[in-house]
Coordinates of C-alpha atoms in Angstrom, one line a residue:
Chain N
X1 CA 0.4 0.1 -0.1
X2 CA 1.5 3.6 -0.8
X3 CA -1.1 5.8 0.5
X4 CA 0.2 9.9 -0.8
X5 CA -0.1 12.6 -0.4
X6 CA -0.6 14.0 -4.2
X7 CA -4.4 13.4 -6.0
X8 CA -4.7 11.0 -7.2
X9 CA -6.2 10.4 -11.2
X10 CA -7.5 8.4 -13.5
X11 CA -7.7 8.0 -16.9
X12 CA -8.4 5.9 -19.5
X13 CA -7.2 4.9 -23.0
X14 CA -3.3 6.4 -22.1
X15 CA -1.3 3.8 -24.7
X16 CA -1.2 6.6 -27.2
X17 CA -2.4 9.9 -28.3
X18 CA -4.7 12.3 -26.3
X19 CA -4.4 10.2 -23.2
X20 CA -1.3 9.5 -23.0
X21 CA -0.5 13.4 -23.0
X22 CA -2.9 13.9 -19.8
X23 CA -0.9 11.6 -19.2
X24 CA 2.3 13.2 -19.4
X25 CA 0.4 16.3 -17.9
X26 CA -0.6 15.5 -14.9
X27 CA 2.8 13.2 -13.8
X28 CA 4.6 16.6 -15.0
X29 CA 1.5 18.6 -12.5
X30 CA 2.9 16.3 -9.4
X31 CA -0.6 13.4 -9.3
X32 CA -0.5 10.4 -9.0
X33 CA -1.5 8.8 -12.2
X34 CA -3.7 5.9 -13.1
X35 CA -4.4 4.7 -16.1
X36 CA -6.2 1.0 -18.9
X37 CA -6.5 0.4 -22.0
X38 CA -7.0 -2.8 -23.4
X39 CA -3.4 -3.7 -25.0
X40 CA -0.4 -3.0 -23.6
X41 CA 1.7 0.3 -24.2
X42 CA 5.3 0.3 -24.6
X43 CA 6.4 3.0 -23.0
X44 CA 7.3 3.9 -18.9
X45 CA 6.8 7.1 -17.4
X46 CA 8.3 7.3 -13.3
X47 CA 4.9 8.4 -10.9
X48 CA 2.3 6.3 -13.6
X49 CA 0.7 3.0 -13.1
X50 CA -0.8 1.4 -15.9
X51 CA -3.9 -1.3 -15.8
X52 CA -4.5 -3.6 -19.1
X53 CA -7.9 -3.6 -19.1
X54 CA -11.0 -2.8 -22.0
X55 CA -12.8 -0.4 -20.0
X56 CA -15.8 -2.2 -21.1
X57 CA -14.7 -5.3 -19.7
X58 CA -16.9 -5.5 -15.9
X59 CA -14.4 -7.5 -14.3
X60 CA -11.1 -5.3 -15.4
X61 CA -12.7 -2.7 -14.5
X62 CA -13.4 -3.2 -11.1
X63 CA -10.1 -4.8 -10.9
X64 CA -7.8 -2.1 -11.8
X65 CA -9.7 0.4 -9.4
X66 CA -9.9 -2.4 -6.0
X67 CA -6.0 -2.4 -6.9
X68 CA -6.5 1.4 -6.9
X69 CA -7.8 1.4 -3.8
X70 CA -5.5 -0.6 -2.4
X71 CA -1.9 2.1 -3.6
X72 CA -3.2 5.1 -2.3
X73 CA -6.6 4.8 -0.7
X74 CA -7.9 7.5 -2.7
X75 CA -9.0 9.0 -6.2
X76 CA -8.9 12.3 -6.6
X77 CA -9.7 12.4 -10.6
X78 CA -11.1 10.4 -13.0
X79 CA -10.8 11.5 -17.3
X80 CA -12.4 8.8 -19.5
X81 CA -10.9 9.5 -22.6
X82 CA -10.6 6.2 -23.9
X83 CA -13.3 6.0 -26.6
X84 CA -13.3 4.8 -30.1
X85 CA -14.2 5.4 -34.2
X86 CA -15.5 4.7 -37.0
X87 CA -16.3 7.3 -40.1
X88 CA -18.3 6.1 -42.7
X89 CA -22.0 6.7 -43.5
X90 CA -24.6 4.9 -42.2
X91 CA -25.8 2.8 -45.0
X92 CA -22.6 1.2 -45.0
X93 CA -21.8 0.8 -41.1
X94 CA -22.6 -3.3 -39.5
X95 CA -24.0 -3.3 -36.8
X96 CA -20.8 -4.9 -34.8
X97 CA -18.9 -1.7 -35.2
X98 CA -22.2 0.0 -33.8
X99 CA -21.7 -2.0 -31.0
X100 CA -17.8 -2.1 -30.3
X101 CA -18.6 2.1 -30.7
X102 CA -21.4 2.1 -28.1
X103 CA -19.7 -0.8 -25.8
X104 CA -16.6 1.6 -25.8
X105 CA -17.5 5.2 -25.7
X106 CA -20.7 4.7 -23.9
X107 CA -20.2 1.0 -21.9
X108 CA -16.7 2.2 -21.3
X109 CA -17.9 5.2 -19.6
X110 CA -20.5 4.5 -17.9
X111 CA -18.3 1.2 -15.7
X112 CA -15.5 2.5 -15.3
X113 CA -17.2 6.1 -13.9
X114 CA -19.4 3.9 -11.8
X115 CA -16.2 2.3 -10.6
X116 CA -14.6 5.1 -9.7
X117 CA -17.6 7.1 -7.8
X118 CA -17.8 4.3 -5.2
X119 CA -13.6 5.4 -4.4
X120 CA -14.2 8.3 -5.1
X121 CA -17.8 9.2 -2.3
X122 CA -16.0 7.7 0.9
X123 CA -14.0 11.2 0.9
X124 CA -17.2 13.4 -0.2
X125 CA -14.8 14.9 -3.4
X126 CA -14.1 13.8 -6.7
X127 CA -13.8 15.3 -10.1
X128 CA -14.6 13.2 -13.0
X129 CA -13.8 14.8 -16.5
X130 CA -15.7 12.6 -20.1
X131 CA -13.6 13.5 -23.1
X132 CA -17.5 14.0 -25.2
X133 CA -17.3 15.3 -29.1
X134 CA -17.6 17.7 -31.6
X135 CA -19.2 15.6 -33.8
X136 CA -22.6 16.2 -31.5
X137 CA -23.5 20.1 -32.5
X138 CA -21.6 20.2 -35.9
X139 CA -24.1 16.4 -36.8
X140 CA -20.9 16.2 -38.7
X141 CA -22.1 13.1 -41.8
X142 CA -20.6 10.0 -41.4
X143 CA -20.2 9.8 -38.1
X144 CA -23.7 8.4 -37.0
X145 CA -22.3 5.9 -34.9
X146 CA -19.3 7.9 -33.4
X147 CA -21.7 11.5 -33.4
X148 CA -24.2 9.0 -31.2
X149 CA -23.0 7.5 -28.8
X150 CA -20.6 10.6 -27.4
X151 CA -24.4 12.5 -27.5
X152 CA -24.9 10.0 -24.9
X153 CA -21.6 10.4 -22.9
X154 CA -23.1 14.1 -22.5
X155 CA -26.9 12.5 -21.5
X156 CA -24.5 11.0 -18.9
X157 CA -22.9 14.0 -17.8
X158 CA -26.0 16.1 -17.4
X159 CA -27.4 12.7 -15.7
X160 CA -24.1 11.4 -13.3
X161 CA -23.7 15.3 -12.7
X162 CA -27.4 14.9 -10.2
X163 CA -26.9 11.6 -9.7
X164 CA -23.4 12.3 -8.0
X165 CA -23.6 15.6 -6.4
X166 CA -24.8 14.5 -3.1
X167 CA -21.1 12.2 -2.9
X168 CA -19.3 15.5 -3.7
X169 CA -18.7 14.7 -6.9
X170 CA -18.7 17.0 -9.9
X171 CA -18.9 15.9 -14.1
X172 CA -17.7 17.8 -16.5
X173 CA -17.4 17.4 -20.5
X174 CA -14.5 18.3 -23.0
X175 CA -15.0 18.6 -26.5
X176 CA -12.7 18.9 -28.2
X177 CA -12.4 19.6 -32.2
X178 CA -10.2 17.5 -34.0
X179 CA -6.7 16.5 -32.4
X180 CA -4.1 15.2 -34.5
X181 CA -4.1 12.1 -32.7
X182 CA -4.8 8.0 -35.0
X183 CA -8.6 8.3 -34.5
X184 CA -9.1 11.1 -36.8
X185 CA -6.4 9.1 -39.6
X186 CA -9.3 8.1 -41.5
X187 CA -11.1 10.6 -42.5
X188 CA -10.4 12.6 -45.7
X189 CA -7.7 15.8 -45.1
X190 CA -10.9 17.8 -47.3
X191 CA -13.5 16.7 -45.4
X192 CA -11.4 17.6 -42.7
X193 CA -11.2 21.5 -43.6
X194 CA -14.8 21.2 -44.0
X195 CA -14.8 20.7 -40.6
X196 CA -12.6 22.7 -38.8
X197 CA -13.8 25.5 -41.4
X198 CA -17.9 25.2 -39.3
X199 CA -15.3 27.0 -36.0
X200 CA -14.8 29.9 -35.0
X201 CA -10.6 29.4 -34.5
X202 CA -10.3 26.7 -37.7
X203 CA -7.7 24.7 -36.3
X204 CA -7.0 21.5 -34.8
X205 CA -6.7 21.0 -31.2
X206 CA -3.6 20.0 -29.2
X207 CA -3.4 18.5 -25.7
X208 CA -2.1 21.1 -24.1
X209 CA -6.3 23.2 -25.8
X210 CA -8.5 19.4 -23.8
X211 CA -5.2 19.8 -21.1
X212 CA -6.8 23.5 -20.6
X213 CA -9.6 23.6 -19.7
X214 CA -9.7 19.5 -17.3
X215 CA -7.8 21.3 -15.6
X216 CA -10.1 24.0 -15.2
X217 CA -12.4 21.6 -13.6
X218 CA -10.6 18.9 -11.7
X219 CA -9.6 23.1 -9.9
X220 CA -10.6 21.9 -5.4
X221 CA -11.8 26.0 -6.3
X222 CA -14.6 24.4 -9.6
X223 CA -16.4 22.6 -6.7
X224 CA -19.4 23.9 -7.9
X225 CA -20.0 23.4 -11.5
X226 CA -20.9 20.4 -12.8
X227 CA -23.5 19.3 -15.6
X228 CA -21.5 21.6 -18.3
X229 CA -19.7 20.3 -21.8
X230 CA -17.2 22.7 -22.9
X231 CA -16.5 22.9 -26.8
X232 CA -13.4 23.8 -28.3
X233 CA -12.6 26.0 -31.0
X234 CA -15.8 27.7 -30.8
X235 CA -18.1 25.1 -31.6
Chain M
X1 CA -19.4 -16.5 4.5
X2 CA -22.8 -17.3 6.3
X3 CA -26.6 -14.5 5.9
X4 CA -25.3 -14.1 9.6
X5 CA -22.1 -12.8 8.9
X6 CA -23.3 -9.8 6.2
X7 CA -26.0 -8.6 8.1
X8 CA -23.3 -8.5 11.0
X9 CA -22.0 -6.1 8.5
X10 CA -24.8 -4.2 7.3
X11 CA -25.9 -4.3 11.1
X12 CA -22.0 -2.4 11.6
X13 CA -22.4 -0.6 8.4
X14 CA -25.8 1.4 9.4
X15 CA -25.1 1.8 13.4
X16 CA -22.7 4.5 10.8
X17 CA -25.1 5.8 9.1
X18 CA -26.7 6.4 12.9
X19 CA -23.5 7.5 14.0
X20 CA -23.1 10.1 11.3
X21 CA -27.3 11.5 11.7
X22 CA -28.2 10.2 8.4
X23 CA -30.9 7.8 10.0
X24 CA -32.1 6.2 12.9
X25 CA -31.5 3.2 13.2
X26 CA -34.8 0.8 15.5
X27 CA -33.8 -1.7 18.4
X28 CA -33.7 -4.1 18.2
X29 CA -33.1 -5.0 14.8
X30 CA -32.3 -8.3 12.3
X31 CA -32.4 -9.7 9.3
X32 CA -36.4 -8.6 9.3
X33 CA -35.6 -5.4 9.9
X34 CA -36.5 -3.0 6.9
X35 CA -34.7 -1.0 4.5
X36 CA -35.6 -0.3 1.8
X37 CA -39.4 0.5 0.2
X38 CA -42.3 0.9 2.0
X39 CA -41.2 2.2 6.0
X40 CA -37.5 0.8 4.8
X41 CA -35.3 2.6 7.3
X42 CA -33.3 4.3 4.2
X43 CA -34.3 6.4 1.1
X44 CA -32.4 5.8 -2.3
X45 CA -29.4 7.8 -1.4
X46 CA -29.0 6.0 1.9
X47 CA -29.1 3.4 0.2
X48 CA -26.8 3.7 -2.4
X49 CA -24.2 4.3 0.1
X50 CA -25.3 1.1 2.4
X51 CA -24.6 -0.7 -1.2
X52 CA -21.0 0.5 -2.1
X53 CA -20.9 -0.1 1.7
X54 CA -21.2 -3.7 2.1
X55 CA -19.2 -4.3 -1.2
X56 CA -16.2 -2.1 0.2
X57 CA -16.1 -4.4 3.3
X58 CA -16.5 -7.7 1.9
X59 CA -13.4 -6.9 -0.5
X60 CA -11.5 -5.3 2.1
X61 CA -12.1 -7.8 5.5
X62 CA -13.6 -11.3 2.9
X63 CA -11.9 -10.5 0.3
X64 CA -14.8 -11.1 -1.7
X65 CA -15.6 -9.1 -4.9
X66 CA -19.3 -9.2 -5.7
X67 CA -21.4 -6.2 -7.0
X68 CA -24.3 -5.6 -5.5
X69 CA -26.3 -3.7 -8.6
X70 CA -29.6 -5.2 -9.8
X71 CA -32.1 -3.9 -11.7
X72 CA -35.3 -5.0 -9.5
X73 CA -33.7 -2.3 -6.8
X74 CA -37.0 -0.7 -6.9
X75 CA -39.1 -3.3 -7.5
X76 CA -41.3 -3.4 -4.1
X77 CA -41.7 -7.1 -4.6
X78 CA -38.9 -8.0 -6.0
X79 CA -36.1 -6.4 -4.2
X80 CA -32.7 -7.4 -3.0
X81 CA -32.4 -4.6 -0.7
X82 CA -36.4 -5.1 1.1
X83 CA -34.5 -5.8 4.6
X84 CA -30.7 -6.5 6.1
X85 CA -31.6 -9.9 5.2
X86 CA -32.4 -10.4 1.8
X87 CA -29.7 -8.1 1.5
X88 CA -27.4 -9.9 3.2
X89 CA -28.7 -13.5 1.3
X90 CA -28.7 -11.7 -2.3
X91 CA -24.3 -10.8 -1.0
X92 CA -24.0 -14.1 0.0
X93 CA -25.5 -15.8 -3.4
X94 CA -23.8 -13.1 -5.9
X95 CA -20.4 -14.0 -3.7
X96 CA -21.4 -18.4 -4.7
X97 CA -21.9 -16.9 -8.2
X98 CA -18.6 -15.0 -8.5

């Protein structure tokens, strides 16, 4: 057991991309950081503990959070970053793809939040941030399955904010514009440019842009801010 | 792990809730004491606290990992959370199945 006075932050989907960048950001800020991904990571960072867990696997998620509790005896922050996408016309999207995206993006967010909130409840304190997407407000064609799951994540943010408020836990969302990660690798360049043109500030988001909003939500002083979703880029 | 042992854990958790002013625990309390529903001790948030506390106590003190979530939670007839006894039996069954 390694009880810590540092804030403990759990991040899902940390093997690469935005998740990994967030791990590095919060380790730099002095947090004890834990996270998970379905596949093993090929990197190491002092101050970070990794679990191999599919966020939609109830037993694996429970085991990861049981270990977090054993190690730290606290959990301050959860960042629900894990997400998958499939850019395709709805008429060309098989049911198996829809189920896969639902499983990770919706069931995963629900399960991880449930287990994290049980730990946070012990201290009557917690900050949960869900990653959503501008695909919802922009109603992006070709992303019906992905956008629908992120709309569900927005609903989870709204309702969980109310359910968990009594335990001192806030739940908020951040919706980045496209970030240069694997998630958007399949989007044609012309389509990406059309998407960026619909933003007030027409550029890709950086991990620092996303971390800036999360930093705001997880501050102790942000205890009166819950059920809010902030979109980047003026969407 | 028996129903009586789990019931003892539940009563301990309820006594903690009484100390913090959340509930008034009747004396004596036992397997038939209503928890949730008509004449139950707990409102929905109190029930959440008790169930989560029981899961954590079983894992911490008995190395038994169970999920006590149940889709009939709010059903008056079939809820496993009706009384101390039904919740204890539900936890024992969940432990056997796990």
